[in-house]
CSV table of C-alpha atoms and ligand atoms in Angstrom, one decimal:
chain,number,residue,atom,x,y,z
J,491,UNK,CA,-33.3,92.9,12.0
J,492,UNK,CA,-29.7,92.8,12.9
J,493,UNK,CA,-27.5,90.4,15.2
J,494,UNK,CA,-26.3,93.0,17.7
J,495,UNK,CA,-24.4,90.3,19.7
J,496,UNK,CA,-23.0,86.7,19.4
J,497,UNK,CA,-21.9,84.7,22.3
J,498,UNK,CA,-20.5,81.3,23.0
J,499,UNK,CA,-21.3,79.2,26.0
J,500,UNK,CA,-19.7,76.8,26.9
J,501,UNK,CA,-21.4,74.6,29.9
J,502,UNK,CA,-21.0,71.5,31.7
J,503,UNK,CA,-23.9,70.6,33.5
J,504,UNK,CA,-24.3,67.4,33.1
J,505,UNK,CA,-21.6,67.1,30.2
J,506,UNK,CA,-20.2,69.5,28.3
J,507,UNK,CA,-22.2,71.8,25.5
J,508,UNK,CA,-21.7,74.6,23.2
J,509,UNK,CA,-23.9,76.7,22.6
J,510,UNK,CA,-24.1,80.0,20.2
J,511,UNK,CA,-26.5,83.0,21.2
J,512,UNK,CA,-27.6,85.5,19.3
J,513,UNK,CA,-29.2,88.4,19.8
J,514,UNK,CA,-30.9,90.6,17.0
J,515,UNK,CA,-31.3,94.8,17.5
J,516,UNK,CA,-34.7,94.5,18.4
J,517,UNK,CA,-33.6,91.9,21.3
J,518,UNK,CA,-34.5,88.6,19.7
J,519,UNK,CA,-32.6,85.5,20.9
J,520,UNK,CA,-31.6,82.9,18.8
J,521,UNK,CA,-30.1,79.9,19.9
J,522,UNK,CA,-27.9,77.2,17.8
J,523,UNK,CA,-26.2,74.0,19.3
J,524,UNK,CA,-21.7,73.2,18.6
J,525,UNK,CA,-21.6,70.9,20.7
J,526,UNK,CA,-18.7,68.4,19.6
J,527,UNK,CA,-17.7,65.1,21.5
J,528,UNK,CA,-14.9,65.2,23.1
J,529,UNK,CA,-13.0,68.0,20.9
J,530,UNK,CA,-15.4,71.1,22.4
J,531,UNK,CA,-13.3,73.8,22.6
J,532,UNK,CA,-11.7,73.7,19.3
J,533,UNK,CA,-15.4,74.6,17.8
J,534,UNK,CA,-15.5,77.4,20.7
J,535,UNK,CA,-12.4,79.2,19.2
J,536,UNK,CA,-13.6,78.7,15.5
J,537,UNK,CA,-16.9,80.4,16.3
J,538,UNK,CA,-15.1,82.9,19.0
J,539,UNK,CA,-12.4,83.8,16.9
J,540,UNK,CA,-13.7,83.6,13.2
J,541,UNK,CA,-17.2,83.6,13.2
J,542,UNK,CA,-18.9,86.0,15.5
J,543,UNK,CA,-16.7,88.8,14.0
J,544,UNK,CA,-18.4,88.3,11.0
J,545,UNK,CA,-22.2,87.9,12.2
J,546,UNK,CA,-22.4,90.9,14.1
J,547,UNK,CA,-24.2,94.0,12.0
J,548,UNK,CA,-25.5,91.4,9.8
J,549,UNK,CA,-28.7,90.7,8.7
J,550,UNK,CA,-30.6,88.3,11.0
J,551,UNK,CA,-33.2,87.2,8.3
J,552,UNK,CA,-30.7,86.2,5.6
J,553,UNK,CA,-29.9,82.5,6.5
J,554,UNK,CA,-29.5,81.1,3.8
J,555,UNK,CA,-27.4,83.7,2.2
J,556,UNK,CA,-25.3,83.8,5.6
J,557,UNK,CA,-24.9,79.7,5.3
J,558,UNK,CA,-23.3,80.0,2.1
J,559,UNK,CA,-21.2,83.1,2.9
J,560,UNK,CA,-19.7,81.0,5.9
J,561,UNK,CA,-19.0,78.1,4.4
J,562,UNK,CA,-17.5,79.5,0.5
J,563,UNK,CA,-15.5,82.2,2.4
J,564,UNK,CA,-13.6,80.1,4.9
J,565,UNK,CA,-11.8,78.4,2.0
J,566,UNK,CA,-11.2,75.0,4.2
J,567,UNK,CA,-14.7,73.5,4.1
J,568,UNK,CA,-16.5,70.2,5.5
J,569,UNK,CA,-15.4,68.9,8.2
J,570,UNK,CA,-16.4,68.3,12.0
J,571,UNK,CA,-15.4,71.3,13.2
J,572,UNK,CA,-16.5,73.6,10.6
J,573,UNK,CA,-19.4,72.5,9.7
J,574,UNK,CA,-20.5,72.4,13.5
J,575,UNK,CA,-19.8,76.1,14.0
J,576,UNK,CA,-22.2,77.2,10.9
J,577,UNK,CA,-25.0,74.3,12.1
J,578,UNK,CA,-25.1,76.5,15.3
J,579,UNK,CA,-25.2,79.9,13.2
J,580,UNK,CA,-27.9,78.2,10.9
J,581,UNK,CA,-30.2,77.0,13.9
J,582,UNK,CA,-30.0,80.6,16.0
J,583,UNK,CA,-30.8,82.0,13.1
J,584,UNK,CA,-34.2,79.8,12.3
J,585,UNK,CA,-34.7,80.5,16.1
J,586,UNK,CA,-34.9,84.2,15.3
J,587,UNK,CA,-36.8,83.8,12.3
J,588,UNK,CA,-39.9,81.9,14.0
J,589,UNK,CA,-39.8,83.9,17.3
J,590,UNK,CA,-39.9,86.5,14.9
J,591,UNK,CA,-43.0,85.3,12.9
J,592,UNK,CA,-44.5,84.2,16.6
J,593,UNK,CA,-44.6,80.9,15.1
J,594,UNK,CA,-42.7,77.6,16.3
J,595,UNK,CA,-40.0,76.7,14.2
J,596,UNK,CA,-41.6,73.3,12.2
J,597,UNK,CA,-44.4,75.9,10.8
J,598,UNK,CA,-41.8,77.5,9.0
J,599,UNK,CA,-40.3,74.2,7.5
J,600,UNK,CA,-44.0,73.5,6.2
J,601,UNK,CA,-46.0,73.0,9.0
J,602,UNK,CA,-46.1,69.5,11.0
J,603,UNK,CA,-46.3,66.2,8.7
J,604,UNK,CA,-47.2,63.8,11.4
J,605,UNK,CA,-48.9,64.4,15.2
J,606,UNK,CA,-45.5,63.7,17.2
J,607,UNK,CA,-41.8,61.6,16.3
J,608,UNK,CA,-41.6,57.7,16.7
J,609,UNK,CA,-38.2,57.5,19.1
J,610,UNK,CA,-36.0,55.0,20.0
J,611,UNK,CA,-34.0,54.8,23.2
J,612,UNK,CA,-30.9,52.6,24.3
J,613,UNK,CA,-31.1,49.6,26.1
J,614,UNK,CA,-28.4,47.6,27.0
J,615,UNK,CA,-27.2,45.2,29.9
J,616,UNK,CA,-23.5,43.4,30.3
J,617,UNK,CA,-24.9,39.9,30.4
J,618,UNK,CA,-29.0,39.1,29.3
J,619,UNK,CA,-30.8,39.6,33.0
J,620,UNK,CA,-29.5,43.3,32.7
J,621,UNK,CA,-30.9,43.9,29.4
J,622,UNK,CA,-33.9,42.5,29.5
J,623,UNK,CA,-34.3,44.7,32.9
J,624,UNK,CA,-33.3,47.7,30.3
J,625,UNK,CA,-35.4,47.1,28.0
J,626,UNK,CA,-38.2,46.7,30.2
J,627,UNK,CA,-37.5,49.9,32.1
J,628,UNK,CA,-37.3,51.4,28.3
J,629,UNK,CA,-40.7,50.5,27.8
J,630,UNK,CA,-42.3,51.3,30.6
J,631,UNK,CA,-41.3,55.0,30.0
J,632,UNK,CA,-43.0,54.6,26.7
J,633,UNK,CA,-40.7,54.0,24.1
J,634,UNK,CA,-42.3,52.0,21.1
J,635,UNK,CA,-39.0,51.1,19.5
J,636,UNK,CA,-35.4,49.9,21.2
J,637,UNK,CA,-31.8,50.0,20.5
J,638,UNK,CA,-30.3,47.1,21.9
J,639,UNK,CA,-26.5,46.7,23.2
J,640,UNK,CA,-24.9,43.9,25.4
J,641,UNK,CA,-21.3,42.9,26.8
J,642,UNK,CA,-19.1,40.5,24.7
J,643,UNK,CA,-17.9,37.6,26.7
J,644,UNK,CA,-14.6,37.8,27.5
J,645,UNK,CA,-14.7,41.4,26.8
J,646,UNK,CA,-14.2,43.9,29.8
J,647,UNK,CA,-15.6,47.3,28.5
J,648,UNK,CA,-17.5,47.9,25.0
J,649,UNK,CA,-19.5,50.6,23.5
J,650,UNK,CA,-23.1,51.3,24.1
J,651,UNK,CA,-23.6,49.6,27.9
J,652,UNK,CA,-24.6,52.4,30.5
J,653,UNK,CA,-23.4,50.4,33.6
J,654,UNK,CA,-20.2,50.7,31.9
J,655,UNK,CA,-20.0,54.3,32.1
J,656,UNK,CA,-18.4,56.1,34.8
J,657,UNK,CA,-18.2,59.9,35.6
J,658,UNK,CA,-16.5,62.0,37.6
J,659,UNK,CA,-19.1,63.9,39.4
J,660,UNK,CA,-22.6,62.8,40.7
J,661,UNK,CA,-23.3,59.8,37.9
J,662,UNK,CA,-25.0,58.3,41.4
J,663,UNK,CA,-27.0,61.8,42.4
J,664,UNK,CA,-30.0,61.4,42.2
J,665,UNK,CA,-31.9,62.3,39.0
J,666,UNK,CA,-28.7,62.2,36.8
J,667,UNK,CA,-30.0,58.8,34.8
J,668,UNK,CA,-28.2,58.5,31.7
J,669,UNK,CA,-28.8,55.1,29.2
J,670,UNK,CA,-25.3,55.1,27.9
J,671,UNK,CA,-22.5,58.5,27.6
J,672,UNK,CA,-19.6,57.1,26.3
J,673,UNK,CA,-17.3,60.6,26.9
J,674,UNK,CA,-15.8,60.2,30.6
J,675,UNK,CA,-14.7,63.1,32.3
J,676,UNK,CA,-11.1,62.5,32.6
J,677,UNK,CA,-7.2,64.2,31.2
J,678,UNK,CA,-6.7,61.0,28.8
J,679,UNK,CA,-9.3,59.2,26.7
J,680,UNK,CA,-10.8,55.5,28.6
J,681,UNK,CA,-9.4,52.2,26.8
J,682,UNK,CA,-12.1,49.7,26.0
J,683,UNK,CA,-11.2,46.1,24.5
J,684,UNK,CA,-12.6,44.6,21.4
J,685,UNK,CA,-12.8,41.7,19.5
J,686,UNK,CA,-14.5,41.3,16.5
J,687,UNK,CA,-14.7,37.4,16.0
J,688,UNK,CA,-16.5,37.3,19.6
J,689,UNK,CA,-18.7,39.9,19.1
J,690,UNK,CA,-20.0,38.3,16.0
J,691,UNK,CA,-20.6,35.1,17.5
J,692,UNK,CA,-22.7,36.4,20.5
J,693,UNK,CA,-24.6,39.5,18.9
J,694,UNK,CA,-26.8,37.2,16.8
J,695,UNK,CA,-27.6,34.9,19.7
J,696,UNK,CA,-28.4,38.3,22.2
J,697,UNK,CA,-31.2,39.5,19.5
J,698,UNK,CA,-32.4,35.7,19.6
J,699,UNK,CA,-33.0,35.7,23.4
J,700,UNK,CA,-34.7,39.5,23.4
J,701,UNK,CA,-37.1,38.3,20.5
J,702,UNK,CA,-37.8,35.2,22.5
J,703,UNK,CA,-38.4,37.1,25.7
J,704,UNK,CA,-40.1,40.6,24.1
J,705,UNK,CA,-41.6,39.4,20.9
J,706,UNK,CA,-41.7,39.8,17.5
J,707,UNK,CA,-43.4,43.4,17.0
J,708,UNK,CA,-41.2,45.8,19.2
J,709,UNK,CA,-38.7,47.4,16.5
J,710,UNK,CA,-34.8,46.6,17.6
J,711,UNK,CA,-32.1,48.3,16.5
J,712,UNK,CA,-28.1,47.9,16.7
J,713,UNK,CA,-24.9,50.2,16.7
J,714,UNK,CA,-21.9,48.2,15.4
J,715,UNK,CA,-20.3,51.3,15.7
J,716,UNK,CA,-17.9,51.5,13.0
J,717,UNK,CA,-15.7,47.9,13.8
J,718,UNK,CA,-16.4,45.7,11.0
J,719,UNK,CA,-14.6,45.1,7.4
J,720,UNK,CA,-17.3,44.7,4.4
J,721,UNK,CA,-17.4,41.1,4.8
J,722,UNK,CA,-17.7,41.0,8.4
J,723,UNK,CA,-20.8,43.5,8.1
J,724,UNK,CA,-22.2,41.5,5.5
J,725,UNK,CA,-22.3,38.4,7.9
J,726,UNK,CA,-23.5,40.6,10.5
J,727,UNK,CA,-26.4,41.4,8.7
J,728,UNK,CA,-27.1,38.3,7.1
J,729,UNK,CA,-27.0,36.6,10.9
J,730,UNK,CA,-29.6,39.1,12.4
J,731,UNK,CA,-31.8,38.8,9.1
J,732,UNK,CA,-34.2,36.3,11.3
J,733,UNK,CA,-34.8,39.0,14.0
J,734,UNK,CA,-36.2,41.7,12.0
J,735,UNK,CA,-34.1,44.5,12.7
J,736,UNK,CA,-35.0,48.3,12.2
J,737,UNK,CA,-31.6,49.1,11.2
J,738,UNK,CA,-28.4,48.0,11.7
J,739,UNK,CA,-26.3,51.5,12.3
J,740,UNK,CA,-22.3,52.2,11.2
J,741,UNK,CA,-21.9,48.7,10.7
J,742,UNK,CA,-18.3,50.1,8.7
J,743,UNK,CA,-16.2,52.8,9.5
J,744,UNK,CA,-17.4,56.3,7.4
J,745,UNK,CA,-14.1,56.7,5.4
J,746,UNK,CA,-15.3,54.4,2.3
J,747,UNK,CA,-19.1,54.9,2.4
J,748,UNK,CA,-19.1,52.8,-0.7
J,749,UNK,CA,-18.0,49.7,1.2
J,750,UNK,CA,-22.0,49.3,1.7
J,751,UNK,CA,-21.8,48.2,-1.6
J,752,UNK,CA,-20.7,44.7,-0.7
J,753,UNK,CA,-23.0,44.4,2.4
J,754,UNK,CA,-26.2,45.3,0.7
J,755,UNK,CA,-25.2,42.6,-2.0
J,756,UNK,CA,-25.4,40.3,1.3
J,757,UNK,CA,-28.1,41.0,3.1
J,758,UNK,CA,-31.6,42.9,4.0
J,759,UNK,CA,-31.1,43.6,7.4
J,760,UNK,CA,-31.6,48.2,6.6
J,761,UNK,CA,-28.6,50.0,7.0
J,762,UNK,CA,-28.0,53.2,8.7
J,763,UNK,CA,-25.2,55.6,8.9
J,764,UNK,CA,-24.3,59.5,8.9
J,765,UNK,CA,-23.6,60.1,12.6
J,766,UNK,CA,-20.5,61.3,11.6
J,767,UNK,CA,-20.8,62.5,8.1
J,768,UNK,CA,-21.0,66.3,8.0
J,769,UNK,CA,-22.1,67.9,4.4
J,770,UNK,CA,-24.6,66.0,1.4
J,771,UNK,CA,-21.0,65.2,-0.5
J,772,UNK,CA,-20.5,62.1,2.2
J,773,UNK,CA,-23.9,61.0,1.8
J,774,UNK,CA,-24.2,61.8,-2.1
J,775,UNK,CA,-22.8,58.7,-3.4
J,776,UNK,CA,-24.5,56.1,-0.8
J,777,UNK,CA,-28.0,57.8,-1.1
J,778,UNK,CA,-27.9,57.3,-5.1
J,779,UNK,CA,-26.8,54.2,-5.3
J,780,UNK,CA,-29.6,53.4,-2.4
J,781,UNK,CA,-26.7,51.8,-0.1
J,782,UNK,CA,-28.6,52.9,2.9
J,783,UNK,CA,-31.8,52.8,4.3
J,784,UNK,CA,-31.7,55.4,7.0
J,785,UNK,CA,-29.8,59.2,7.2
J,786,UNK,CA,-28.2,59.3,10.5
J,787,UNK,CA,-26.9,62.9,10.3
J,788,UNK,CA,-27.6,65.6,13.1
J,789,UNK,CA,-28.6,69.1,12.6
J,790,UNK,CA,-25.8,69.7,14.7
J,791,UNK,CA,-23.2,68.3,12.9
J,792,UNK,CA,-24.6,68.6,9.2
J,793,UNK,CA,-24.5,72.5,8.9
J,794,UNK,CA,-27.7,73.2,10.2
J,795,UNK,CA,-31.4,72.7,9.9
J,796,UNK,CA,-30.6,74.3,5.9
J,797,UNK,CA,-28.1,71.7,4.8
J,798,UNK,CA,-29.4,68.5,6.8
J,799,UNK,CA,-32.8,69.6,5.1
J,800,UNK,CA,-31.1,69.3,1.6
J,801,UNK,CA,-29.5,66.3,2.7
J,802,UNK,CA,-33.2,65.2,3.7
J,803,UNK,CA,-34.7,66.1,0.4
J,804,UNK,CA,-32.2,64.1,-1.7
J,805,UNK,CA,-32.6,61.2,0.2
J,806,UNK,CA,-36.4,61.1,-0.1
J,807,UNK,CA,-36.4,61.0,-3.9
J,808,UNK,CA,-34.5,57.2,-3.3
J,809,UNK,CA,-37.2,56.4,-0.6
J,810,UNK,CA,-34.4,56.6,1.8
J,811,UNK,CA,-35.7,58.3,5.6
J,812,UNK,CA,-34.4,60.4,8.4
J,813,UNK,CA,-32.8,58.5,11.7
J,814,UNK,CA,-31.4,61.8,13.6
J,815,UNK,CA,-28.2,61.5,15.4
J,816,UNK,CA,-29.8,62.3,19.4
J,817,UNK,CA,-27.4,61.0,21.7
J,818,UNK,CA,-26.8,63.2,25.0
J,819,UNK,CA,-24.3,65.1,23.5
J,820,UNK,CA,-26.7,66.7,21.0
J,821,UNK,CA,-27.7,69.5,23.5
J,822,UNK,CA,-31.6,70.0,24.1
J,823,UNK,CA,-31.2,73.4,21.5
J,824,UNK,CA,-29.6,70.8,18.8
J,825,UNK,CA,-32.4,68.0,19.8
J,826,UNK,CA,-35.1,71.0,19.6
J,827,UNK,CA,-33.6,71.8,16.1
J,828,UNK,CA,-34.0,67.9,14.8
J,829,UNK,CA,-37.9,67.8,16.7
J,830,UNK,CA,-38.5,70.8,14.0
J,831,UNK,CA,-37.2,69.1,11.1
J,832,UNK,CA,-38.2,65.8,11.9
J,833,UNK,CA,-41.9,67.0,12.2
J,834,UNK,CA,-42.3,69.1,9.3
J,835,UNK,CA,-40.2,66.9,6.7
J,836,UNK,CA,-42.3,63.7,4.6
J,837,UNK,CA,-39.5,61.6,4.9
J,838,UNK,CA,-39.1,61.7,8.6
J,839,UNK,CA,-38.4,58.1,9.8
J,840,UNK,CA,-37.7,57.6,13.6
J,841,UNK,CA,-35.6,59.7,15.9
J,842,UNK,CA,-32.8,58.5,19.0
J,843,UNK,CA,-34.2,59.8,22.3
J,844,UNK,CA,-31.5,59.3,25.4
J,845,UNK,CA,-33.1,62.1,27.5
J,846,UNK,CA,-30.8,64.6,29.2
J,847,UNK,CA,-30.1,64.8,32.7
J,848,UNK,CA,-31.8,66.9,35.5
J,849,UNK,CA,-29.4,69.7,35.9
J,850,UNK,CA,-28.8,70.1,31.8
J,851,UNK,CA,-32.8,70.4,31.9
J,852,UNK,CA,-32.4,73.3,34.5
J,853,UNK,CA,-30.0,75.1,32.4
J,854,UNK,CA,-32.0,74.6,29.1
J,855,UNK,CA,-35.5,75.6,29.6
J,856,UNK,CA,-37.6,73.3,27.0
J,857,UNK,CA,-41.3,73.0,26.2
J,858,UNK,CA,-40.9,69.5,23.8
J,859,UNK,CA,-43.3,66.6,25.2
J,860,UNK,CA,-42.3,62.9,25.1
J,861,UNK,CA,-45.3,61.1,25.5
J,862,UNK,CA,-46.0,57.2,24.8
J,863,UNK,CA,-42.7,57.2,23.1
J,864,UNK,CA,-43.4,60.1,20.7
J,865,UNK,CA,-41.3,63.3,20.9
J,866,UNK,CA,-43.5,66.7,19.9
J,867,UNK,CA,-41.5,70.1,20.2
J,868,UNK,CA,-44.5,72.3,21.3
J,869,UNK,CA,-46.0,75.3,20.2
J,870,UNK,CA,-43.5,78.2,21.7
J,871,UNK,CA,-42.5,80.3,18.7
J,872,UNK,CA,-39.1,79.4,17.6
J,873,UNK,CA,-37.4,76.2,18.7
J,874,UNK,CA,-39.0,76.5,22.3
J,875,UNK,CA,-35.3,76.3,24.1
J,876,UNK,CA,-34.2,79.1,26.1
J,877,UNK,CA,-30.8,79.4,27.8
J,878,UNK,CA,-30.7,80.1,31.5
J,879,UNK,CA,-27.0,81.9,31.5
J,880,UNK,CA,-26.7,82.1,35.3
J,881,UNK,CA,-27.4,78.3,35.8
J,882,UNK,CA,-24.8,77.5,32.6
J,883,UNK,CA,-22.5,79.3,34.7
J,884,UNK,CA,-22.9,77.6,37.4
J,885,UNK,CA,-20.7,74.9,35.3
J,886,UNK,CA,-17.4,75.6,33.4
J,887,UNK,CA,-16.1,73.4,31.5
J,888,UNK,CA,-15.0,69.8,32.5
J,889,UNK,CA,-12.5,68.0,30.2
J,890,UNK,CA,-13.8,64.6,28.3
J,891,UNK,CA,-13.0,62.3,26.3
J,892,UNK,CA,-14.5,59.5,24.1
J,893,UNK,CA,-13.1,56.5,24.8
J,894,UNK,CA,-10.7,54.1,22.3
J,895,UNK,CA,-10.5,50.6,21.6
J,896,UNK,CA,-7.3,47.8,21.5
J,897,UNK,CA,-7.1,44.8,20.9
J,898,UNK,CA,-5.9,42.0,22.7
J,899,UNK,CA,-2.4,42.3,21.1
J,900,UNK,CA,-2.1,46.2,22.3
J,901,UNK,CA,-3.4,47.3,18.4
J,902,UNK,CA,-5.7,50.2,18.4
J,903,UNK,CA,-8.8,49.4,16.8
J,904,UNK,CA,-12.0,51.7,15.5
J,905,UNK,CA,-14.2,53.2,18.5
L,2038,LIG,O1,-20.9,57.2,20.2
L,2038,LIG,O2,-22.7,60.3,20.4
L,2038,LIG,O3,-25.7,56.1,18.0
L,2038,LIG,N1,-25.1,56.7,18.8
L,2038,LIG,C1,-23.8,56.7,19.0
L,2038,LIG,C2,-23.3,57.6,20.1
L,2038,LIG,C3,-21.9,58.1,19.8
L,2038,LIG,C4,-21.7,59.4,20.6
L,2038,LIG,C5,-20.3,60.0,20.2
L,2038,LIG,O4,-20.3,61.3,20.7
L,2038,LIG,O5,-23.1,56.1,18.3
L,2038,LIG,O6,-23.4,57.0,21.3
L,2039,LIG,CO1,-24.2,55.4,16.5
């Protein structure tokens, strides 16, 4: 079984996605997800140009040999780019191995450890009356858990609230619902404002109003999104101890993952973080020293189902659990990939579900279920995505950016 061909596709159907294909000599498909926020097409031209020259005449069913060879031969390792060019490699390559064994992908990983995936989606609102009609609209689509994000008064635009996010093309067509995509189609990058002494004051009394209003079982979570020092973080935490959080996500930025250190001393509010970490080295240290509570790594951004697997593995010997990156820009083959893992792993803990839009579901055929707020990736051998090439066509690229943050004295600040 050889790859005969290797392709890149970039499409923008909703948003913008990158997505390897494979094909073996005896026409298998294999599918893998590069998709990387806001910096797409620099992973395009390090697959294009230094990866698929090396896959093709390969062997298809060597994946873990072919990981390693991609990753010690480049020389330069880790990093975003890199290590989101061999994740697609490493996931088209599962793909081939499970259509190949006419199996789906999770019976390969050691068959399915649990009947479906606890999820979470995003709420948020600007003020409380939009929230609580998020969260509402959250659970009457089923989920059993909720990530909750509101405005900052006196703020004008902050991370995480979908009424804040504009598009370019048909964000109003009907169908195209999404909870929150921070990457606007646009030539410069969108400035949001930020202050951190506000936002501590008012997230604490936000969780107070939605457990006064929703109750005390539903689990919350929060995405401080990188903007705190140590000590702020530890207050943070400390502050939302009374409403019983899930987790409490990126609470510091991911330079100095040891900077936990001085929030766990603090508080038992559980910690997650990862979404940008790429390899087991930026988790090593915060996993031993059981810093964290939750791995928030994607297979997409990780190196693949192999190496977030390892990741996995380590973590579960400190009794520390998945929490898969799955915002939209994780494309339906990269949120198939996680479904897989998640299912089959022991330490699976929840997974983020934002649900892609109508037309990206068009150009990515899926057969995953989300039913009473439990993901399943169903039975089709191999990750159960297949790419429909003429409706990816259909939509070239569209430049995007993330957006950035200032203060109020013009200094930029972590987004
Ligand atoms: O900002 O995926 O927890 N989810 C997040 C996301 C990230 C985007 C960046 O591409 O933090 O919304
Ligand atoms: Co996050």
């Amino acid at each position: 079984m050889f790859i005969d061909s290797a392709e890149v596709i970039v499409t923008s159907p909703d948003r913008n996605f990158v997505t390897l294909r494979l094909q073996t000599d005896d026409g298998l498909v294999g599918l893998g997800d590069a998709t990387l926020n806001g910096r797409e097409l620099a992973v395009v031209s390090y697959l294009r140009d230094h990866v698929v020259p090396l896959l093709i005449g390969r062997d298809a069913s060597r994946i873990e040999d072919t990981w390693q060879f991609l990753y010690r031969s480049a020389y330069w390792r880790r990093g975003p780019v890199t290590m989101a060019a061999i994740a697609a490699v490493d996931v088209a390559l599962w793909d081939i191995k499970a259509k190949a064994a006419g199996m789906p992908l999770y019976q390969l990983l050691g068959g399915a450890s649990r009947t479906g995936l606890l999820t979470y989606g995003h709420a948020s609102g600007q003020d409380l009356p939009e929230l609580f009609d998020s969260v509402r609209h959250h659970l009457e689509l089923g989920y059993k858990a909720i990530r909750i994000q509101s405005g900052v008064p006196g703020l004008k635009s902050i991370y995480g609230i979908a009424s804040n996010a504009t598009f370019e093309i048909d964000q109003t067509a009907e169908g195209v619902r999404y909870d929150h995509e921070p990457a606007r189609r646009a030539a410069l990058p969108f400035e949001e404002d930020w202050d951190t002494r506000s936002y501590l004051r008012h997230i604490p009394t936000v969780f107070e109003a939605v457990r006064n209003e929703f109750g005390p079982a539903i689990p919350l979570l929060h995405d401080a999104h990188h903007r705190l020092t140590p000590i702020q973080a530890a207050r943070l935490g400390k502050d939302l101890e009374p409403f019983d959080l899930f987790w409490l996500e990126d609470v510091t930025p991911a330079e100095n993952p040891e900077a936990l250190r001085l929030v766990r001393q603090h508080t038992t509010t559980p910690l997650a973080i990862g979404e940008i970490f790429n390899t087991v080295w930026d988790f090593q240290q915060i996993i031993r020293e059981q810093l964290i509570d939750y791995v928030r790594g994607a297979v997409t951004h990780m190196g693949g189902i192999s190496h977030l697997r390892k990741t996995l593995d380590y973590a579960a010997q400190y009794q520390i659990k998945s929490g898969m990156h799955g915002p939209t820009d994780i494309s339906p083959v990269g949120m198939a990939a996680a479904m897989h893992l998640g299912l089959a792993i022991h330490n699976f803990g929840i997974q983020e579900y934002m649900q892609h839009g109508e037309r990206t579901n068009v150009v990515f055929e899926q057969s995953f279920t989300f039913v009473d707020g439990m993901l399943h990736p169903g039975e089709r051998p191999g990750l159960g995505v297949e790419l429909n090439v003429d409706a990816a066509g259909e939509y070239p690229y569209v430049q995007a950016y993330l957006p950035y943050n200032r203060l109020a004295d013009g200094t930029v600040h972590d987004w």
